[in-house]
Amino acid sequence: MSVVLADLAYWQETTIRLLVGLIAVLLPAGTLVYLFLFKMMSFMQSRLGPMEAGPYGSLQLLAEVGKFLQKEDILPKAADRLIFKLAPFVVLISTFLLILVIPAGPDLWFIDVDTGIFLGLAVSSISVIGILMAGWASSSKYSLLGALRATGQLIAYELPMVLAVVGVIIQAGTLNVQEIVMAQATGEIFGFGGIGNPYVITQFVGFLIFLIAVQAELTQPPFDMPVAESELVTGYLTEYSGLRFLMFFIGEFATAAIFSALAATLFLGGWYVPGLEPTDNLFNVIGPIVLLGKMLLVAFFIFWFRFTYPRFREDQLQQLAWKVLIPLSLVNIVITGVLKVVF
Amino acid sequence: MSDTADTKQMAYIAAQAADARVNLEIETEGMTLNIGPQHPATHGTLRIVVRLDGEQVISADPLMGYMHRGYEKLTEVRTYPQVTTLVNRIDWLGSFANEVPFILAAEQLMEVEAPPRAQWIRTALFEMSRIANVVLFLGDMGVQLGAVTPVFFAFRDREFILNQIEAVTGGRFHPNFDRIGGLKDDLPKGWIDETRGVLKRIRNFCDEIETLVVGNEIFQSRTRNIGVIPADIGLSYGLSGANIRSSGVDWDIRRDGGVGLVHNELDWKVWTHPDGDSFARFWVRLQEVRESCTMIEQILDGIPSGPVMAKVPRIIKVPAGEAYVETENPLGVMGYYVISKGDLTPFRVKIRSASFNNVSITPWLLKGVYVPDVISILASLYFILGDIDR
Amino acid sequence: MIQLSSHEETTEEEIEIPKRDDIREDLISKLKDDLGESLVATEIIAEVDVWARVTKEAWLETAQILLTRYNMKYFNFLSAIDWLPSPFGRDMDAQVDQPEPVTPEEMTWGTTGGETRFQLLARVHDPENHLGISLKVDLEDTDLSIESWSSIYPGADWHEREVSEMFGITFLNHPNPVKLYLPGDFEGYPMRKDFALLARRIKPWPGIVDVEDMPGEESEEDEVDA
């Protein structure tokens, strides 16, 4: 994008970046909500889902947003007002920062830094602060419990996620996301370069760990203890209503979309499809679409698990993280490192 | 903290302390969490006050009465046929089963017996209300554990059973169909064949639940060895139904000395499980639904012909006496202790409902478990609030 | 896990001797030996049920004996009966709009008789031999208190709380003697016969007149004895 925008004034460039950023966050989020939350979930549960608003209920999302906007904005009497109001923004900020590092084509990126993936994983943790703020400021015991659970959970799953990515970094030899995509596009598996080298094949264990950790990061079933409806009402969201709730909601699904895109970028080759030169200018056009398709594929798995599994208990969740995922990802790193040196 | 914020905080604490009977905010150790009366997991208005240490329960104290409707008092001013309308609403998911023991008690006092055909149809409807009730449990248990999908399957297939009940009685939820001396009406035409198809659906549903829920590793890890009730403790608390059978007690009133219903003429099996945990309770109920299907199929094959109503006077006066009749209802043993003084209305009716006893074990059972398990244990004990509060 | 004997044996025995009920009579005769004077009255309806009335002093002991010697492990329920005829008479079962002053009827008792207005009623069960017994005990109006069963049957806890708030009977040595259903400051004992059912006093229930003639049928004894 920076190439495209090179001749514009700073304010013009910034405006365009903002608009594109908004679209890049909201469009995939809306797609996920409609495709998976509304339709796939309904079909899995032998019902039709929304059908009235627009053809096949495709405008339902707008209706929902309209409904949320009309709701009264309730602020609990005993809430810490400033922090209560700030919390949804902190969560959203984390989401918007995360989109920065994901490239959608050879020349389509928001920022191109050498520590891209590092930056991405770092900003993704900011949402924990927002959740903790929400839980504490609501002055509700359910919220507090939910926020504490969320914090414990996100910290526990940050680690396997980072460690799973380390395998990819070792194989690609770079922290730059664009270069990781290029490495996959130009790489070869044991001398065969026909489809490049999407790391999902060589880093399959890492991919699985990453998916599980993403599931936990998104607080989706089977890891949805922070919001666990049947236990904590809705956890840290209990006291939120109207627009603020909508912001959390957007944050949740936008993050799901972006993490899926990140997984697609790191493991499925990002915007690249085999058969074309990775530097081909065509990718600046079809790149975003390819990425969206791959993202939907990953998101499909995430939501499939979401609608199928019951949730873990908090201690079982921690055990899974510390006793299974982290040792497994460490072993994965060691093996990757050894193989990298050998071949 | 500024002064104003300080006073605000103090005012809030004072208001909270005044509001709640049992809630003391200012303690530094542990935390009191109110689960209910409005809470997604308490299906109804049960309120459980738990003292927490972290997420571990130190003590749990159920408070109820938010839905107490005083049926025992109301029965004293209703005529015998009118009482069935009331007791229908005790366990609202398996309403027909509530009517049966009361009618049987009245029949025992009047020394009338329903004709065989009425008894067979009664048994069929009794088992159908069990299916309507327990199928929802099988789905709901998933929701309580965070899996949203099973409950939709449950509602989908339960609908067909309700349709069949409606076809006979005219009421989906509150049939009010049982009469002293028989039934209000005979079966409609074509009902028997339709019901066979519905039972097939229910069996499919059971298989689906078996693969979707019972076979799930997370479900097993959440329910195995959770909320274990030893048989002796369970009996001394008066637990009944699947709750006690899952502790290994081989006792089912349908087989062991039930009156008025024809279960003894059918070929079926009482399922027990040795573990006594949440998983066992779920598993036993699942098998019981299948067993109910078997029973109804046999009933459909063997309904004798004849009248559905015995000769009883138009205005029912029950001779003086006392009778206690209990049946194996979907939720457990339900009994009515009816005292009559030869009047149009009962003198006193003691309603022994299953959930009341089943839930009375919770203060003992919930000690030391984690908050998520509070929910799963309560769900596995399976109570209907109307059955606790009456 | 308890080993339970199969049920078939008992049914067969019962079938052999149709009108007598050996098991229940056996139980009563053994109880007489164990309780002696404390067993006030008993009643058996063959093949149906068995009742026993004990003295107040022996209430706790009876539970202990039934649990340990008769294997009555299963606690079924505990409740109370107020034998006072309703002072509101006919307006309780409606039919008339204006309540007439009623002369109080005489108090009568049910199975196994009684001497006092309040009786406690409990039932325990033997889950292996499928035998239940209903127990009653008289409570003097002047001293409505009795030993709690909750040390023997923990399940009696809630039942006693319910009886205590509904009938005003005090249970001694109860672990948690607070109200179960009613709010803490509720006054009165709703299940007592002299506690007016307000809804009924305000708006009489049309009640019994709902017996209508079916089309094509002749009206038979339509009048309810007034």
Coordinates of C-alpha atoms in Angstrom, one line a residue, chain B residues 91-95 128-138 158 161 329-331 382 384:
Chain B
D91 CA -43.0 -30.8 37.2
W92 CA -44.0 -28.9 34.1
L93 CA -41.9 -30.9 31.7
G94 CA -43.5 -34.2 32.5
S95 CA -46.9 -32.9 33.5
M128 CA -44.1 -40.3 27.1
S129 CA -44.0 -37.6 29.7
R130 CA -40.8 -39.2 31.0
I131 CA -39.3 -38.9 27.5
A132 CA -40.5 -35.4 27.1
N133 CA -38.9 -34.5 30.4
V134 CA -35.6 -36.4 30.3
V135 CA -34.9 -35.7 26.6
L136 CA -34.6 -32.0 27.6
F137 CA -32.2 -32.9 30.4
L138 CA -30.0 -34.8 27.9
R158 CA -39.1 -33.5 22.0
I161 CA -43.4 -36.4 21.6
N329 CA -41.8 -40.0 37.9
P330 CA -39.2 -38.6 35.5
L331 CA -37.5 -36.7 38.2
Y382 CA -31.7 -32.5 37.4
I384 CA -37.4 -28.6 38.1

